[in-house]
Short mmCIF file of C-alpha atoms and ligand atoms in Angstrom, two decimals:
data_model
loop_
_atom_site.label_atom_id
_atom_site.label_comp_id
_atom_site.label_asym_id
_atom_site.label_seq_id
_atom_site.Cartn_x
_atom_site.Cartn_y
_atom_site.Cartn_z
CA MET A 1 48.97 166.51 93.16
CA LYS A 2 51.53 164.50 95.13
CA LEU A 3 54.26 162.16 93.41
CA LEU A 4 54.45 158.30 94.11
CA SER A 5 58.17 156.71 93.16
CA VAL A 6 57.80 152.95 92.46
CA ILE A 7 61.28 151.66 92.93
CA VAL A 8 61.79 148.09 91.40
CA PRO A 9 65.10 146.46 91.40
CA CYS A 10 65.38 143.98 88.64
CA TYR A 11 67.89 141.42 87.67
CA ASN A 12 67.39 139.10 84.97
CA GLU A 13 63.50 139.80 84.84
CA GLU A 14 62.90 140.28 81.03
CA GLU A 15 59.77 138.47 81.67
CA ASN A 16 58.37 140.28 84.75
CA ILE A 17 59.07 144.00 83.37
CA ARG A 18 55.78 144.03 81.49
CA ASP A 19 53.85 141.99 83.81
CA PHE A 20 54.77 144.13 86.65
CA TYR A 21 53.71 147.68 84.87
CA ASP A 22 50.49 145.93 83.90
CA GLU A 23 49.81 144.93 87.45
CA LEU A 24 50.90 148.08 88.71
CA MET A 25 48.52 150.32 86.77
CA LYS A 26 45.57 148.14 87.68
CA ASN A 27 45.45 150.50 90.63
CA SER A 28 45.56 153.57 88.02
CA ALA A 29 41.95 154.33 89.26
CA PHE A 30 42.85 154.72 92.58
CA PHE A 31 45.85 156.63 91.75
CA GLN A 32 43.68 159.28 90.20
CA ASN A 33 41.27 159.26 93.15
CA ARG A 34 43.89 160.08 95.79
CA GLU A 35 45.42 162.42 93.39
CA LEU A 36 48.83 160.66 92.86
CA ASP A 37 51.02 160.97 89.85
CA VAL A 38 53.29 157.95 89.55
CA GLU A 39 56.90 157.38 88.35
CA VAL A 40 58.20 153.88 87.96
CA ILE A 41 62.13 153.61 88.31
CA TYR A 42 63.41 150.28 86.97
CA ILE A 43 66.86 149.52 88.63
CA ASP A 44 68.87 147.13 86.32
CA ASP A 45 71.12 145.53 88.36
CA GLY A 46 73.46 144.50 85.58
CA SER A 47 71.24 142.16 84.11
CA LYS A 48 72.46 139.74 81.33
CA ASP A 49 69.09 139.23 79.57
CA ARG A 50 67.09 141.65 77.67
CA THR A 51 65.87 143.33 80.87
CA VAL A 52 67.12 146.85 79.55
CA GLU A 53 65.46 146.67 76.28
CA LYS A 54 62.18 145.64 77.92
CA VAL A 55 62.29 148.72 80.24
CA LYS A 56 63.44 151.01 77.10
CA GLU A 57 60.22 149.78 75.56
CA LEU A 58 58.16 150.56 78.01
CA ALA A 59 59.53 153.97 78.34
CA ALA A 60 59.09 154.68 74.81
CA GLN A 61 55.41 154.09 75.46
CA ASP A 62 54.95 155.75 78.90
CA GLY A 63 57.19 158.72 79.87
CA ARG A 64 56.33 157.82 83.45
CA VAL A 65 58.62 154.93 83.17
CA HIS A 66 62.55 155.38 84.01
CA LEU A 67 65.53 153.48 83.87
CA VAL A 68 68.69 153.42 85.85
CA SER A 69 71.20 150.85 84.70
CA PHE A 70 74.13 149.70 86.63
CA SER A 71 77.68 148.87 85.32
CA ARG A 72 77.75 145.25 86.53
CA ASN A 73 75.57 143.41 89.43
CA PHE A 74 75.95 145.17 92.50
CA GLY A 75 73.29 143.27 94.37
CA LYS A 76 69.69 144.39 95.65
CA GLU A 77 70.43 146.72 98.28
CA ALA A 78 72.53 148.79 95.97
CA ALA A 79 69.67 148.92 93.59
CA ILE A 80 67.20 149.87 96.16
CA CYS A 81 69.87 152.49 97.66
CA ALA A 82 70.18 153.93 93.85
CA GLY A 83 66.23 153.80 93.58
CA LEU A 84 65.48 155.96 96.62
CA GLN A 85 68.32 158.43 95.39
CA LYS A 86 66.74 158.91 92.03
CA ALA A 87 63.02 158.84 93.54
CA LYS A 88 61.84 162.37 93.46
CA GLY A 89 58.25 161.36 94.77
CA ASP A 90 56.28 162.77 98.05
CA TYR A 91 56.14 159.02 98.86
CA ALA A 92 58.41 155.89 97.72
CA VAL A 93 57.42 152.12 97.55
CA MET A 94 59.86 149.38 96.80
CA MET A 95 58.70 146.26 94.99
CA ASP A 96 60.00 143.00 93.65
CA CYS A 97 59.58 142.73 89.75
CA ASP A 98 58.54 139.25 90.15
CA LEU A 99 54.89 140.10 91.65
CA GLN A 100 55.60 138.41 94.98
CA ASP A 101 54.87 142.08 96.45
CA PRO A 102 51.31 142.36 95.07
CA PRO A 103 50.80 146.10 94.03
CA ALA A 104 47.16 145.45 94.91
CA LEU A 105 47.74 146.17 98.20
CA LEU A 106 48.69 149.97 97.63
CA PRO A 107 45.61 151.52 98.29
CA GLU A 108 45.09 149.79 101.77
CA MET A 109 48.87 151.01 102.43
CA PHE A 110 47.98 154.63 101.98
CA ARG A 111 44.94 154.35 103.95
CA TYR A 112 47.46 153.84 106.87
CA ILE A 113 49.50 156.43 105.48
CA ASP A 114 46.61 158.98 105.78
CA GLU A 115 45.81 157.70 109.34
CA GLY A 116 49.24 159.35 110.08
CA TYR A 117 51.73 156.47 109.94
CA ASP A 118 55.31 157.24 108.44
CA SER A 119 55.85 154.13 106.55
CA VAL A 120 53.79 150.64 105.85
CA ALA A 121 55.75 147.55 105.58
CA THR A 122 54.79 144.29 104.72
CA ARG A 123 55.61 140.67 106.07
CA ARG A 124 54.75 137.32 104.97
CA VAL A 125 53.39 135.07 107.57
CA THR A 126 53.96 131.84 105.94
CA ARG A 127 57.04 130.19 104.24
CA LYS A 128 55.18 127.91 102.00
CA GLY A 129 56.85 126.79 99.12
CA GLU A 130 60.10 127.50 100.43
CA PRO A 131 62.69 124.62 101.06
CA VAL A 132 62.61 123.32 104.42
CA ILE A 133 66.27 123.85 105.30
CA ARG A 134 65.94 127.53 104.03
CA SER A 135 63.04 128.15 106.52
CA PHE A 136 64.73 126.54 109.37
CA PHE A 137 68.06 128.84 108.78
CA ALA A 138 65.88 131.75 108.16
CA ARG A 139 63.99 131.43 111.46
CA MET A 140 67.48 130.76 113.34
CA PHE A 141 69.00 134.01 111.54
CA TYR A 142 66.18 136.17 112.81
CA ARG A 143 65.99 134.42 116.42
CA ILE A 144 69.97 135.21 116.76
CA ILE A 145 69.90 138.49 115.29
CA ASN A 146 67.03 139.95 117.46
CA LYS A 147 68.82 138.61 120.47
CA ILE A 148 72.19 140.26 119.94
CA SER A 149 71.26 143.35 117.90
CA LYS A 150 69.35 146.40 119.45
CA THR A 151 67.83 147.11 116.07
CA GLU A 152 64.24 145.31 115.60
CA ILE A 153 64.71 143.08 112.55
CA VAL A 154 61.23 141.49 111.89
CA ASP A 155 61.00 137.71 110.60
CA GLY A 156 59.49 137.26 107.23
CA ALA A 157 59.75 141.22 106.75
CA ARG A 158 60.08 141.95 102.96
CA ASP A 159 61.42 144.74 101.44
CA TYR A 160 58.04 145.76 100.09
CA ARG A 161 57.60 149.43 101.63
CA LEU A 162 55.73 152.49 101.36
CA MET A 163 57.46 155.34 102.78
CA THR A 164 57.07 159.22 103.28
CA ARG A 165 59.64 161.56 102.03
CA GLN A 166 60.75 162.15 105.59
CA VAL A 167 61.50 158.41 106.10
CA VAL A 168 63.31 158.27 102.41
CA ASP A 169 65.68 161.05 103.60
CA SER A 170 66.54 159.55 106.60
CA ILE A 171 67.29 156.28 105.02
CA LEU A 172 69.54 158.21 102.49
CA ALA A 173 71.37 160.05 105.29
CA MET A 174 72.95 156.62 106.38
CA THR A 175 75.82 156.49 104.03
CA GLU A 176 77.40 153.13 104.70
CA TYR A 177 78.66 150.90 102.33
CA ASN A 178 77.31 147.74 103.76
CA ARG A 179 73.72 148.04 103.33
CA PHE A 180 71.59 145.82 104.97
CA THR A 181 68.30 147.07 104.19
CA LYS A 182 65.94 145.11 106.74
CA GLY A 183 68.34 146.74 109.75
CA ILE A 184 68.38 150.22 107.87
CA PHE A 185 64.40 150.20 107.92
CA GLY A 186 64.42 149.20 111.72
CA TRP A 187 67.15 151.61 112.56
CA VAL A 188 65.63 154.79 111.40
CA GLY A 189 62.62 154.24 113.15
CA TYR A 190 59.36 156.28 112.74
CA GLU A 191 55.93 154.97 113.43
CA THR A 192 55.42 151.49 111.00
CA LYS A 193 52.39 149.67 110.11
CA TRP A 194 52.87 146.09 109.39
CA LEU A 195 50.65 144.40 106.82
CA GLU A 196 50.84 140.66 106.70
CA TYR A 197 50.09 138.44 103.85
CA GLU A 198 50.47 134.84 102.73
CA ASN A 199 53.88 133.96 100.73
CA ILE A 200 53.01 134.44 97.08
CA GLU A 201 55.32 132.22 94.58
CA ARG A 202 57.35 133.96 91.99
CA LYS A 203 55.38 134.52 88.55
CA LYS A 204 58.04 133.64 86.13
CA GLY A 205 61.85 133.20 86.06
CA GLU A 206 64.01 131.96 89.06
CA THR A 207 64.99 133.20 92.17
CA LYS A 208 68.44 135.27 92.19
CA TRP A 209 69.10 133.83 96.04
CA SER A 210 71.27 130.75 96.54
CA PHE A 211 71.55 129.05 99.83
CA TRP A 212 74.94 130.46 99.92
CA LYS A 213 74.49 133.87 98.97
CA LEU A 214 71.89 134.16 101.78
CA PHE A 215 74.16 132.81 104.23
CA LEU A 216 76.64 135.37 103.35
CA TYR A 217 74.04 137.93 103.54
CA SER A 218 72.93 136.81 106.99
CA ILE A 219 76.88 137.50 108.13
CA ASP A 220 76.61 141.06 106.67
CA GLY A 221 73.30 141.69 108.40
CA ILE A 222 74.84 140.44 111.81
CA THR A 223 78.18 142.27 111.52
CA ALA A 224 76.41 145.56 110.48
CA PHE A 225 73.95 145.63 113.30
CA SER A 226 75.47 143.96 116.21
CA THR A 227 79.02 143.90 117.94
CA VAL A 228 77.98 141.36 120.06
CA PRO A 229 80.22 138.53 118.46
CA LEU A 230 83.17 140.72 119.29
CA ALA A 231 81.99 140.31 123.05
CA ILE A 232 81.54 136.66 122.69
CA ALA A 233 85.09 136.40 121.66
CA SER A 234 86.61 138.20 124.61
CA PHE A 235 84.12 136.38 126.80
CA MET A 236 85.46 133.03 125.44
CA GLY A 237 88.97 134.14 126.01
CA LEU A 238 88.14 135.09 129.64
CA LEU A 239 86.18 131.64 129.94
CA PHE A 240 89.38 129.83 128.70
CA CYS A 241 91.74 131.83 131.05
CA ILE A 242 89.48 130.86 134.21
CA CYS A 243 89.80 127.13 133.10
CA ALA A 244 93.18 127.34 132.44
CA PHE A 245 93.99 128.90 136.05
CA LEU A 246 91.71 126.16 137.81
CA MET A 247 94.04 123.46 135.80
CA ILE A 248 97.14 125.20 137.05
CA VAL A 249 95.85 124.95 140.52
CA PHE A 250 94.83 121.44 140.08
CA THR A 251 97.88 120.49 138.50
CA ILE A 252 100.20 121.98 141.33
CA VAL A 253 98.36 120.29 144.32
CA ARG A 254 98.43 116.95 142.48
CA LYS A 255 102.09 117.13 142.15
CA MET A 256 102.33 117.96 145.64
CA LEU A 257 100.19 114.93 146.71
CA PHE A 258 100.99 112.26 144.43
CA GLY A 259 104.12 113.37 142.93
CA ASP A 260 104.11 113.67 138.94
CA PRO A 261 103.64 110.46 136.69
CA THR A 262 104.33 111.57 133.03
CA SER A 263 100.86 110.87 131.73
CA GLY A 264 98.07 113.03 130.12
CA TRP A 265 99.37 113.26 126.32
CA PRO A 266 95.59 112.63 125.19
CA SER A 267 94.13 115.08 127.22
CA LEU A 268 97.01 117.61 126.27
CA VAL A 269 96.47 116.99 122.58
CA CYS A 270 92.66 117.60 123.18
CA ILE A 271 93.38 121.00 125.03
CA ILE A 272 95.80 122.28 122.29
CA LEU A 273 93.24 121.59 119.79
CA LEU A 274 90.45 123.11 121.29
CA CYS A 275 92.26 126.36 122.25
CA SER A 276 93.84 126.59 119.05
CA GLY A 277 90.28 126.14 117.37
CA VAL A 278 88.47 128.84 120.00
CA GLN A 279 91.39 131.24 118.93
CA LEU A 280 91.09 130.78 115.30
CA PHE A 281 87.26 131.05 115.61
CA CYS A 282 87.52 134.33 117.48
CA LEU A 283 90.34 135.68 115.30
CA GLY A 284 87.66 134.86 112.54
CA ILE A 285 84.93 137.02 114.01
CA VAL A 286 87.37 140.19 114.52
CA GLY A 287 88.32 139.43 110.79
CA GLN A 288 84.68 139.77 109.98
CA TYR A 289 84.43 143.18 111.82
CA LEU A 290 87.93 144.15 110.34
CA SER A 291 87.00 143.44 106.46
CA LYS A 292 83.87 145.41 106.80
CA THR A 293 85.50 148.09 108.32
CA TYR A 294 88.05 147.98 105.63
CA MET A 295 85.37 148.27 102.93
CA GLU A 296 83.70 151.03 104.62
CA VAL A 297 87.01 153.08 104.95
CA LYS A 298 87.68 152.65 101.34
CA ARG A 299 84.36 154.80 100.53
CA ARG A 300 83.70 152.99 97.23
CA PRO A 301 80.45 154.24 95.52
CA ILE A 302 77.95 151.70 96.55
CA TYR A 303 77.00 151.39 92.55
CA LEU A 304 78.00 152.78 89.13
CA VAL A 305 75.42 153.77 86.73
CA LYS A 306 76.14 152.87 82.99
CA GLU A 307 73.07 154.22 81.52
CA GLU A 308 69.87 156.51 82.72
CA LEU A 309 66.73 157.34 81.18
N1 UDP B 401 67.34 141.45 92.50
C1 UDP B 401 68.34 142.54 92.11
N2 UDP B 401 69.85 142.19 92.34
C2 UDP B 401 70.19 141.01 92.76
C3 UDP B 401 69.34 139.88 93.03
C4 UDP B 401 68.00 140.24 93.07
O1 UDP B 401 68.12 143.49 91.75
O2 UDP B 401 71.40 140.72 92.65
C5 UDP B 401 65.88 141.80 92.51
C6 UDP B 401 65.39 140.55 91.67
O3 UDP B 401 65.32 141.25 90.23
C7 UDP B 401 63.88 141.08 92.44
C8 UDP B 401 64.10 140.97 93.31
O4 UDP B 401 65.64 141.69 93.87
O5 UDP B 401 63.03 141.93 91.54
C9 UDP B 401 64.00 139.93 94.65
O6 UDP B 401 64.89 139.01 93.85
P1 UDP B 401 64.17 137.48 94.39
O7 UDP B 401 62.81 137.23 93.65
O8 UDP B 401 65.33 136.46 93.29
O9 UDP B 401 64.40 137.09 95.51
P2 UDP B 401 63.62 136.14 96.60
O10 UDP B 401 61.99 136.69 96.27
O11 UDP B 401 63.61 134.77 96.17
O12 UDP B 401 63.90 136.17 97.90
MG1 MG B 402 61.13 136.84 94.39
#
């Protein structure tokens, strides 16, 4: 018998704990045929509702259900990391609690693993049911990050992914604090099969991601997997130096040909504003990397466990 670890990050998902379990166990026959034992690890990411109680109820009925409860909300990336660390399985799969990642896809995923793939990932091909602005910025983010990062980050990729033990260990070997999972998966490589499906709307409860949270997350992603913005900062510096040099030559020549009438106050203000704007912008870019480095250097734990079952 091989063991499959199902990792489920939950943040305020009391309504979904049971539904998810039921949906997953519809695969029981498949698990038996494939000679798979299953462990379900719910990672409670500091929920403020009755998520923990619900998981405990389940665990009392089924010994295969485990709980890791964080001391506060550490974010989904931390939850995934904790899940992978706790997983003992020969295979591990991450799924959202809200049933947007259909467990019914598991048999198909295992078919590809049996064919020799190291991991099977999923991506949604439509962004149906998502606000237009959000889709637009999401598309832009993927376009930008794939231009400036060597790591491939697939548009629409979900965190729903089945992996072999080897891939899990590789991911765990990355000990960084700033964990941008979508990038980490791409970075470790291995043979990955992509399955596509239509976006499925959340069954119950609400999305935990506001537009602002997503925006900050995208900056995390860019700083974690590209240093091109730093190069842009130096490039802009160079560009402005060249402009300044040309202006100096122009001013000297004009002075020699036409004398020096005192004009140019408005243009001077424009130049000062532009230059100081660009300087602050570049300083901000450097600051982003500095702050990430600062957090890495502190070596704080990625999450704290309050309770384990
Ligand atoms: N989640 C989490 N911690 C957070 C936010 C979300 O563990 O801080 C979990 C959440 O419970 C869910 C999954 O991550 O199982 C995906 O969250 P959500 O459905 O809100 O995101 P969306 O599908 O809208 O992108
Ligand atoms: Mg969701």
